[in-house]
Tab-separated table of C-alpha atoms in Angstrom:
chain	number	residue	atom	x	y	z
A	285	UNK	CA	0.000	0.000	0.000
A	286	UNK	CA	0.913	3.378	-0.813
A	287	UNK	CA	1.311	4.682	2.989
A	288	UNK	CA	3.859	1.835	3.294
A	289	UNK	CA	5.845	2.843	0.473
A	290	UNK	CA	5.970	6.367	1.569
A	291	UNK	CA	6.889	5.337	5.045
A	292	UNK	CA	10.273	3.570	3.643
A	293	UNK	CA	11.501	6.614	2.040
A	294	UNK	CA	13.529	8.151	4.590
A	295	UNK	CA	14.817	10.959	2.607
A	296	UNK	CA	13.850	14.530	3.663
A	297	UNK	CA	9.800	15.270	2.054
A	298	UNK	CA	8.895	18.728	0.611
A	299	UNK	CA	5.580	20.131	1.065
A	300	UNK	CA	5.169	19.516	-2.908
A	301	UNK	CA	6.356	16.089	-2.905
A	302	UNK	CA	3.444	15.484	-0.105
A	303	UNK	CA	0.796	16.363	-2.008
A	304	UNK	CA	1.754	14.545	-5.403
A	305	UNK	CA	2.075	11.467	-2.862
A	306	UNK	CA	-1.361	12.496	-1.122
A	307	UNK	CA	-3.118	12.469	-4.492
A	308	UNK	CA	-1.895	9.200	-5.127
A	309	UNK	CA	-3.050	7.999	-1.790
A	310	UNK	CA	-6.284	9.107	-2.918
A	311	UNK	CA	-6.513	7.762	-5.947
A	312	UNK	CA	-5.796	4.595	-4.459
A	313	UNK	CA	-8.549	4.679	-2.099
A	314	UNK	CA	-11.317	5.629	-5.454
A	315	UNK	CA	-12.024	8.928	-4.608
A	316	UNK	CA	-13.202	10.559	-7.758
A	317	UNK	CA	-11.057	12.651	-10.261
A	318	UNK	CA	-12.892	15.875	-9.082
A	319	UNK	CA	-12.306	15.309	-5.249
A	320	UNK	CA	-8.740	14.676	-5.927
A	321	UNK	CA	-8.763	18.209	-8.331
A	322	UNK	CA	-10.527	20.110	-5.807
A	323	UNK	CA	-7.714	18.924	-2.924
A	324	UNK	CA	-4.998	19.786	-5.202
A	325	UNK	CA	-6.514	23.128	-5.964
A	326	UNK	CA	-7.168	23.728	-1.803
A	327	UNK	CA	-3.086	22.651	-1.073
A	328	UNK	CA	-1.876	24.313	-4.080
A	329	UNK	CA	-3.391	27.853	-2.613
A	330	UNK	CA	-1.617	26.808	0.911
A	331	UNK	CA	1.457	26.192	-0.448
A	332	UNK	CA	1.635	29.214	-2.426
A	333	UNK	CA	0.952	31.248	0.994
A	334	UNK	CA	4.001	28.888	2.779
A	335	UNK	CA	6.269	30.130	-0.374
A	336	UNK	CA	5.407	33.441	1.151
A	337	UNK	CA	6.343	32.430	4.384
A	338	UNK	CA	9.897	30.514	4.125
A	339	UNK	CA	12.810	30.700	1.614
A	340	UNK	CA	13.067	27.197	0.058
A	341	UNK	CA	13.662	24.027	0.257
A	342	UNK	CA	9.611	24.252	1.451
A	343	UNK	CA	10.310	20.522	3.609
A	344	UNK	CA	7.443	19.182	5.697
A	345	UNK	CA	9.834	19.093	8.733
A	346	UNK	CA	9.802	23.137	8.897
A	347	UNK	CA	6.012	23.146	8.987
A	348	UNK	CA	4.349	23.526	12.933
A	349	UNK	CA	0.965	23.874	14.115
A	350	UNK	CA	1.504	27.674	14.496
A	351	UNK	CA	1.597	27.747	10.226
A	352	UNK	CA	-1.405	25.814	9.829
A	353	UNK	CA	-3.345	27.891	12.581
A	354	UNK	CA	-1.945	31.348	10.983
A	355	UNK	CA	-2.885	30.208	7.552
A	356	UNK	CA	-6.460	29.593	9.388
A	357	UNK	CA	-6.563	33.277	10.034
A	358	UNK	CA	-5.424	34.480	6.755
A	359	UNK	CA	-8.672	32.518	5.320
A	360	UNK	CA	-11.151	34.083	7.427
A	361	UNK	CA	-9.914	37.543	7.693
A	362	UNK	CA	-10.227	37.413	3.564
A	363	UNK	CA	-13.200	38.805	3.131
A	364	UNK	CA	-13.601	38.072	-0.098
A	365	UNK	CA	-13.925	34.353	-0.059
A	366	UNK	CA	-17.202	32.271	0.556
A	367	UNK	CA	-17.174	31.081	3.637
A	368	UNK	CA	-17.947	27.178	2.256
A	369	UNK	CA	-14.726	27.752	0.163
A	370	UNK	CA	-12.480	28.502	3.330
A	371	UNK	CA	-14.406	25.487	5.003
A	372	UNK	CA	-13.439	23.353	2.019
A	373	UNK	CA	-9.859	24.695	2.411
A	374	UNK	CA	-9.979	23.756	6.047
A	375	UNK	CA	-11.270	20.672	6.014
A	376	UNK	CA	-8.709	19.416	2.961
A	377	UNK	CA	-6.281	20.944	5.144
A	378	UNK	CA	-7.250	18.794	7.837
A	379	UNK	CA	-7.106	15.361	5.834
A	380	UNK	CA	-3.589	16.133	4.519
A	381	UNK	CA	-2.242	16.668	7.919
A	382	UNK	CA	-4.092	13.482	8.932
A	383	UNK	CA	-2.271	11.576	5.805
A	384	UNK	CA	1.237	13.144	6.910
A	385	UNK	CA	0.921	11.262	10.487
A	386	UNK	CA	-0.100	8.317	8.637
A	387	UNK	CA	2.947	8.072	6.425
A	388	UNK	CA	5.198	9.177	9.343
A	389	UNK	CA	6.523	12.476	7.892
A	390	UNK	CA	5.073	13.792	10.864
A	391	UNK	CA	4.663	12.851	14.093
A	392	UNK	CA	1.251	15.374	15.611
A	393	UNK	CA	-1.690	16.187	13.636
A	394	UNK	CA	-0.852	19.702	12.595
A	395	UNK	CA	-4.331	20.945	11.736
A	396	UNK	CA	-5.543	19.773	15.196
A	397	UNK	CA	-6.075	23.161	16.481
A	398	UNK	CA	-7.884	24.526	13.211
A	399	UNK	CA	-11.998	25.236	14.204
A	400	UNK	CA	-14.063	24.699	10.768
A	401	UNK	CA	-16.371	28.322	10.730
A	402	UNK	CA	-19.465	28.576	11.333
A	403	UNK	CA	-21.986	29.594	8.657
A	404	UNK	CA	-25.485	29.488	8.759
A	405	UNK	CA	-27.199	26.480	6.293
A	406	UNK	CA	-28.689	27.958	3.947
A	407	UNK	CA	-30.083	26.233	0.335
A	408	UNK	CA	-28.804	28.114	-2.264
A	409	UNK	CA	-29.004	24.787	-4.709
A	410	UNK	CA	-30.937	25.620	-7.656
A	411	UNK	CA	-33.511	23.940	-8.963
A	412	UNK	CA	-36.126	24.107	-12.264
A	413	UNK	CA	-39.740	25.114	-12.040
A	414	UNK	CA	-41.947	22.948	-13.582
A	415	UNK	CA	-42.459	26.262	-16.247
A	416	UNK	CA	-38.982	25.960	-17.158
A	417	UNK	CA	-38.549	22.080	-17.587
A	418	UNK	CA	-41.554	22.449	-19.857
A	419	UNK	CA	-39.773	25.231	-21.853
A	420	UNK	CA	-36.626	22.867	-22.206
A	421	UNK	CA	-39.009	20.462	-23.354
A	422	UNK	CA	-40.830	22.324	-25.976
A	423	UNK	CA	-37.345	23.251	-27.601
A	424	UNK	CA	-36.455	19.623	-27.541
A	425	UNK	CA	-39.315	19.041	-30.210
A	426	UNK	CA	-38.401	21.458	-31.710
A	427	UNK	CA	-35.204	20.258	-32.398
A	428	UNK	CA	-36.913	16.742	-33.551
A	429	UNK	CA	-38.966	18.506	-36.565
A	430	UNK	CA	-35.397	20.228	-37.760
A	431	UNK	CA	-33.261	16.806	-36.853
A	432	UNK	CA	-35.739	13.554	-34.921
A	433	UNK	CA	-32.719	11.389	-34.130
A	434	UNK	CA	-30.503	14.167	-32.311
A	435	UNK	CA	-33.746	15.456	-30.576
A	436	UNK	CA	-34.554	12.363	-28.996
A	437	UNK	CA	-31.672	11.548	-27.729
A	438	UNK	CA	-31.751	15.490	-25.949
A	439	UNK	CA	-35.167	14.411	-24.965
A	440	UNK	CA	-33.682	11.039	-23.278
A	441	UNK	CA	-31.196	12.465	-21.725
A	442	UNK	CA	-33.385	15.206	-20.133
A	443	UNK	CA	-35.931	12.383	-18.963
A	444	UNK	CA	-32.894	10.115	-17.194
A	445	UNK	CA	-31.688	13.412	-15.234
A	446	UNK	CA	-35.377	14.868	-14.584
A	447	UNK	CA	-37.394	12.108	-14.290
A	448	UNK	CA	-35.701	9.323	-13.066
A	449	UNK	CA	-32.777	11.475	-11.004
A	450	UNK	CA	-29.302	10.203	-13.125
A	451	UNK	CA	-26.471	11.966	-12.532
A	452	UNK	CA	-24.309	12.596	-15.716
A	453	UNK	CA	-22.096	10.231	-14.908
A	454	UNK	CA	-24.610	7.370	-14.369
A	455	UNK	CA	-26.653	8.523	-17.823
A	456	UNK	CA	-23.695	7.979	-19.134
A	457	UNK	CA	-23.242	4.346	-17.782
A	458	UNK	CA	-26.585	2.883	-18.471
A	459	UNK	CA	-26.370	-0.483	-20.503
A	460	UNK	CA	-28.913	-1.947	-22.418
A	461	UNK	CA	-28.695	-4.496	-19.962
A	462	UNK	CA	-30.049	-1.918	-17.017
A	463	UNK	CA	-33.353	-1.604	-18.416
A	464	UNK	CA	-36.018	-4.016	-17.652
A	465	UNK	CA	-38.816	-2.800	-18.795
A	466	UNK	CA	-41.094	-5.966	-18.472
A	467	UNK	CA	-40.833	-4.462	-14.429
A	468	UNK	CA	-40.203	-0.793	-15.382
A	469	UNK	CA	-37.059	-0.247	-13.727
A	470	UNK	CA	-33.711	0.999	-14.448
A	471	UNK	CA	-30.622	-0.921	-12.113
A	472	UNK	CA	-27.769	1.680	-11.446
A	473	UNK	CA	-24.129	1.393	-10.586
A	474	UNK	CA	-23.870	5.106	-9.309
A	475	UNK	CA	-21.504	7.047	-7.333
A	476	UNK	CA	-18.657	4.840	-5.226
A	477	UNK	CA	-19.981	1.689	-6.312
A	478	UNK	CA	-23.396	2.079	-5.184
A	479	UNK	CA	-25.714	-0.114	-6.613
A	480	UNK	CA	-29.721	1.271	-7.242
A	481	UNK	CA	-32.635	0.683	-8.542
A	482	UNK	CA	-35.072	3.404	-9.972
A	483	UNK	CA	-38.850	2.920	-11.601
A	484	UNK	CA	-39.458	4.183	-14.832
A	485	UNK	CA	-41.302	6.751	-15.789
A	486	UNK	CA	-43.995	5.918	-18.863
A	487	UNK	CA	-42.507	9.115	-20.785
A	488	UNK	CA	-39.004	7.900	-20.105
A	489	UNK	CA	-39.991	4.427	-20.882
A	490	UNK	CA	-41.098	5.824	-24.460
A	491	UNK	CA	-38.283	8.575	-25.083
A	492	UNK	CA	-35.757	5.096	-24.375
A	493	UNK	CA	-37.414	3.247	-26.860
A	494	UNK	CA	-38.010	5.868	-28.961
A	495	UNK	CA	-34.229	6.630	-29.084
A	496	UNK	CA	-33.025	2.956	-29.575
A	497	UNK	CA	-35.437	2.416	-32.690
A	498	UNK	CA	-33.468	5.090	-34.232
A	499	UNK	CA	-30.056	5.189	-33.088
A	500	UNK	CA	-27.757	3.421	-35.873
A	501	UNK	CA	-24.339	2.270	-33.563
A	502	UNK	CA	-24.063	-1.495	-31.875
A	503	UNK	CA	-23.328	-0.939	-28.538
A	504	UNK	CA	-24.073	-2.417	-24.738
A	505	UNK	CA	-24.419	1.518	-23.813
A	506	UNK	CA	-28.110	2.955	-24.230
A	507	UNK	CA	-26.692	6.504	-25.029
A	508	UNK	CA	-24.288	6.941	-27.770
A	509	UNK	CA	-23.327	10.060	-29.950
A	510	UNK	CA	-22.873	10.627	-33.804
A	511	UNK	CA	-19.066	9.501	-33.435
A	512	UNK	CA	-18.558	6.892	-30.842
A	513	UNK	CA	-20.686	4.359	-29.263
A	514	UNK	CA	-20.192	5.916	-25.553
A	515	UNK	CA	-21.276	9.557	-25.303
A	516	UNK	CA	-19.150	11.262	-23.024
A	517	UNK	CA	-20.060	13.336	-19.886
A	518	UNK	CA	-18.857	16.817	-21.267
A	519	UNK	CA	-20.792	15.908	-24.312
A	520	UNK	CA	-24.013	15.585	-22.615
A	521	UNK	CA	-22.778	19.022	-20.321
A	522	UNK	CA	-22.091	21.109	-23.867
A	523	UNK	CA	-26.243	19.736	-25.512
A	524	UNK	CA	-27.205	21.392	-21.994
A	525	UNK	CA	-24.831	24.674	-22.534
A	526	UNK	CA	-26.703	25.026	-25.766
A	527	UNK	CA	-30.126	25.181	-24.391
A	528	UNK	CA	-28.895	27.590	-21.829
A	529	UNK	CA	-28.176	29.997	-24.387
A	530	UNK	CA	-30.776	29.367	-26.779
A	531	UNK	CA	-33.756	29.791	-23.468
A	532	UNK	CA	-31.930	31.645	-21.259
A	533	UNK	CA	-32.071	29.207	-18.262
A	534	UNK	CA	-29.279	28.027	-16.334
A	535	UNK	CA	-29.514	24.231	-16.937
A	536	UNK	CA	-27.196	21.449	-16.208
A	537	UNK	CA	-27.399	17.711	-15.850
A	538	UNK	CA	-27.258	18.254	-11.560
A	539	UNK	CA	-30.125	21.017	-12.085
A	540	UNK	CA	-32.107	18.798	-13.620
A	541	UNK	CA	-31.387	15.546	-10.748
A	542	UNK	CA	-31.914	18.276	-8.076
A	543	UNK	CA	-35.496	19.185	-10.052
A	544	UNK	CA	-36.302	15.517	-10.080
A	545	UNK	CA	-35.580	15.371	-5.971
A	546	UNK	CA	-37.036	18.768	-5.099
A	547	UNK	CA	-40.474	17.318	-7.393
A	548	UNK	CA	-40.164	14.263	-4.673
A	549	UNK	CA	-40.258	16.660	-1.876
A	550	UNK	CA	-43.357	18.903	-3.008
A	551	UNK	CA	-45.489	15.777	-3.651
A	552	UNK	CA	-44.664	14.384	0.046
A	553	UNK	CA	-42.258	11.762	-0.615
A	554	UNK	CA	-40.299	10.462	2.616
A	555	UNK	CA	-36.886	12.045	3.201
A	556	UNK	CA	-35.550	8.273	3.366
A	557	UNK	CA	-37.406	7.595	0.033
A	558	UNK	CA	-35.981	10.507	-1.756
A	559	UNK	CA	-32.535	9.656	-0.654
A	560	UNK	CA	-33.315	6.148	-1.790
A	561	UNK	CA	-34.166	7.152	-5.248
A	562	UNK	CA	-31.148	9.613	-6.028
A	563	UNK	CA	-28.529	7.265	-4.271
A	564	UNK	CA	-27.248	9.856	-1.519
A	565	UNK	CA	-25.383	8.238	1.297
A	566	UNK	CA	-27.109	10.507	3.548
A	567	UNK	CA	-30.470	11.654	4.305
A	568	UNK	CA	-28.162	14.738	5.284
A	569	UNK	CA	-27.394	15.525	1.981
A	570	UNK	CA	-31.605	15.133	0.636
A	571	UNK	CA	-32.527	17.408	3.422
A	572	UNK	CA	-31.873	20.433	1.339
A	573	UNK	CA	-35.134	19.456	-0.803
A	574	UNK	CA	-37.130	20.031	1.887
A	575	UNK	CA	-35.520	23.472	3.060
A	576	UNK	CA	-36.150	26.557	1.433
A	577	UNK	CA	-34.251	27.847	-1.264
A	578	UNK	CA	-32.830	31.006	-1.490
A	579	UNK	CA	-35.435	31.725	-4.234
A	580	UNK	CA	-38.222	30.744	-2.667
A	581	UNK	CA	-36.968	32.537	0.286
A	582	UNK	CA	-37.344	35.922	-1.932
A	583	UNK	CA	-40.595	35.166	-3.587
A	584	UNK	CA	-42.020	34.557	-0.189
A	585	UNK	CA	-40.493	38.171	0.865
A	586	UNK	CA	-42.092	39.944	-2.487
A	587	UNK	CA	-45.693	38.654	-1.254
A	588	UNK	CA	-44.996	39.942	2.095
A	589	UNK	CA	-42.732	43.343	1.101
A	590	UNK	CA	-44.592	46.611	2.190
């Protein structure tokens, strides 16, 4: 394992050699591409503020908990970042200095004096009204009468995200062999290895077989694009970008999933059942449907402004 390896090397470790080996470590324990990119990006900004700090060689063995906690105060005295980015910060902080006890580079957690801030929860995830999914919708047929084949497979895609709750990732996985649709349901391998299964809606049902009666490559995947027979997630992110434009609505593949769960919420669906259906690990994370948004926070005030 890799915290063995790194243990062996006895040779002095600089702060930049500690996070190439900490994204390794991660890697090996699956975290996803974008975790390991956003930790990068949250050590990168630290180490540029230690470069500020001490004349190279930057080693690990110069760092104390005195940095880590000064570095703590530089974050929140900036008033110009969110105060869920400096938690981020923090908290990837915190897991790097847990990694460097592991591999014995050092020997005391140096973050263990850094206090996460405080911030009020508030829902600021956006969502579609049903006014604007049906908008999406209507340009979707439109885009069948100038080209049918590429408009339903914008119109399947839309339906896996909105309907049944996909994340773009997972849309992207579906195989032919998912789909029953003798019992209406769709089996997912989502997020970490977590295995699901979703009921179908009768429009998605029909936009699927819609799609695969004219879709012209061989291939286990159900969605596949002009050139390959795998569509790709940024291709599915850039038919999205181009509705944006074209209606003027912020829409992405995790607006759509959050539409689908916040729909779940406003019909009286069961927190547990709603984090059933979209795969979260915890009901902590679905809770957020059932809060407020910021939006409907402010329509709420313009009924009630004097």
């Amino acid at each position: 394992n890799i915290a063995g390896r790194i243990i062996m090397n006895t040779a002095p470790v600089t702060i930049s050699q500690s996070i190439e080996r900490f994204k390794i470590y991660l890697l090996e324990n699956d975290k996803s591409l974008n975790t390991i990119k956003s930790y990068s990006q949250d050590l990168n900004y630290f180490f540029k503020w230690i470069q500020q700090r001490y004349e190279p060689p930057h080693l690990i063995s110069i760092l104390t908990s005195t940095d880590l906690k000064d570095y703590e105060r530089h974050l929140k005295s900036d008033s110009t970042i969110a105060p869920s980015t400096i938690n981020r910060r923090l908290i990837t902080l915190m897991k790097w200095s847990e990694f460097l006890v592991t591999i014995g580079s050092t020997y005391i957690n140096l973050a263990n004096n850094i206090k996460i801030k405080k911030v009020q929860r508030q829902n600021n995830i956006r969502w579609l009204t049903r006014k604007e999914v049906g908008k999406l919708l209507h340009a979707i047929e439109l885009e069948k009468q100038q080209n049918y084949k590429k408009g339903v497979l914008h119109q399947t895609i839309v339906y896996l995200a909105v309907n049944l709750g996909l994340r773009v990732q997972e849309m992207c996985d579906v195989k032919l062999a998912d789909i029953d649709v003798q019992r209406s349901i769709l089996r997912i391998n989502g997020k970490g290895d977590k295995y699901r299964i979703v009921p179908m809606t009768e429009n998605t049902k029909e936009a699927i077989d819609n799609w695969l009666k004219v879709r012209d490559q061989q291939s286990d995947y159900l969605l596949v694009s002009s050139k390959s027979n795998y569509i790709t997630t940024r291709a599915i992110q850039h038919i999205f970008k181009k509705y944006s434009r074209q209606l003027g609505i912020e829409i992405t593949p995790h607006s759509l999933r959050h539409t689908y769960c916040k729909q779940l919420a406003q019909q009286g669906v069961d927190i547990q059942s709603i984090a059933e259906l979209a795969g979260h690990s915890s009901v902590d994370t679905t809770r957020i449907y059932v809060t407020p948004s910021i939006r409907e926070l402010k329509d709420a005030l313009k009924k009630t402004e004097f």
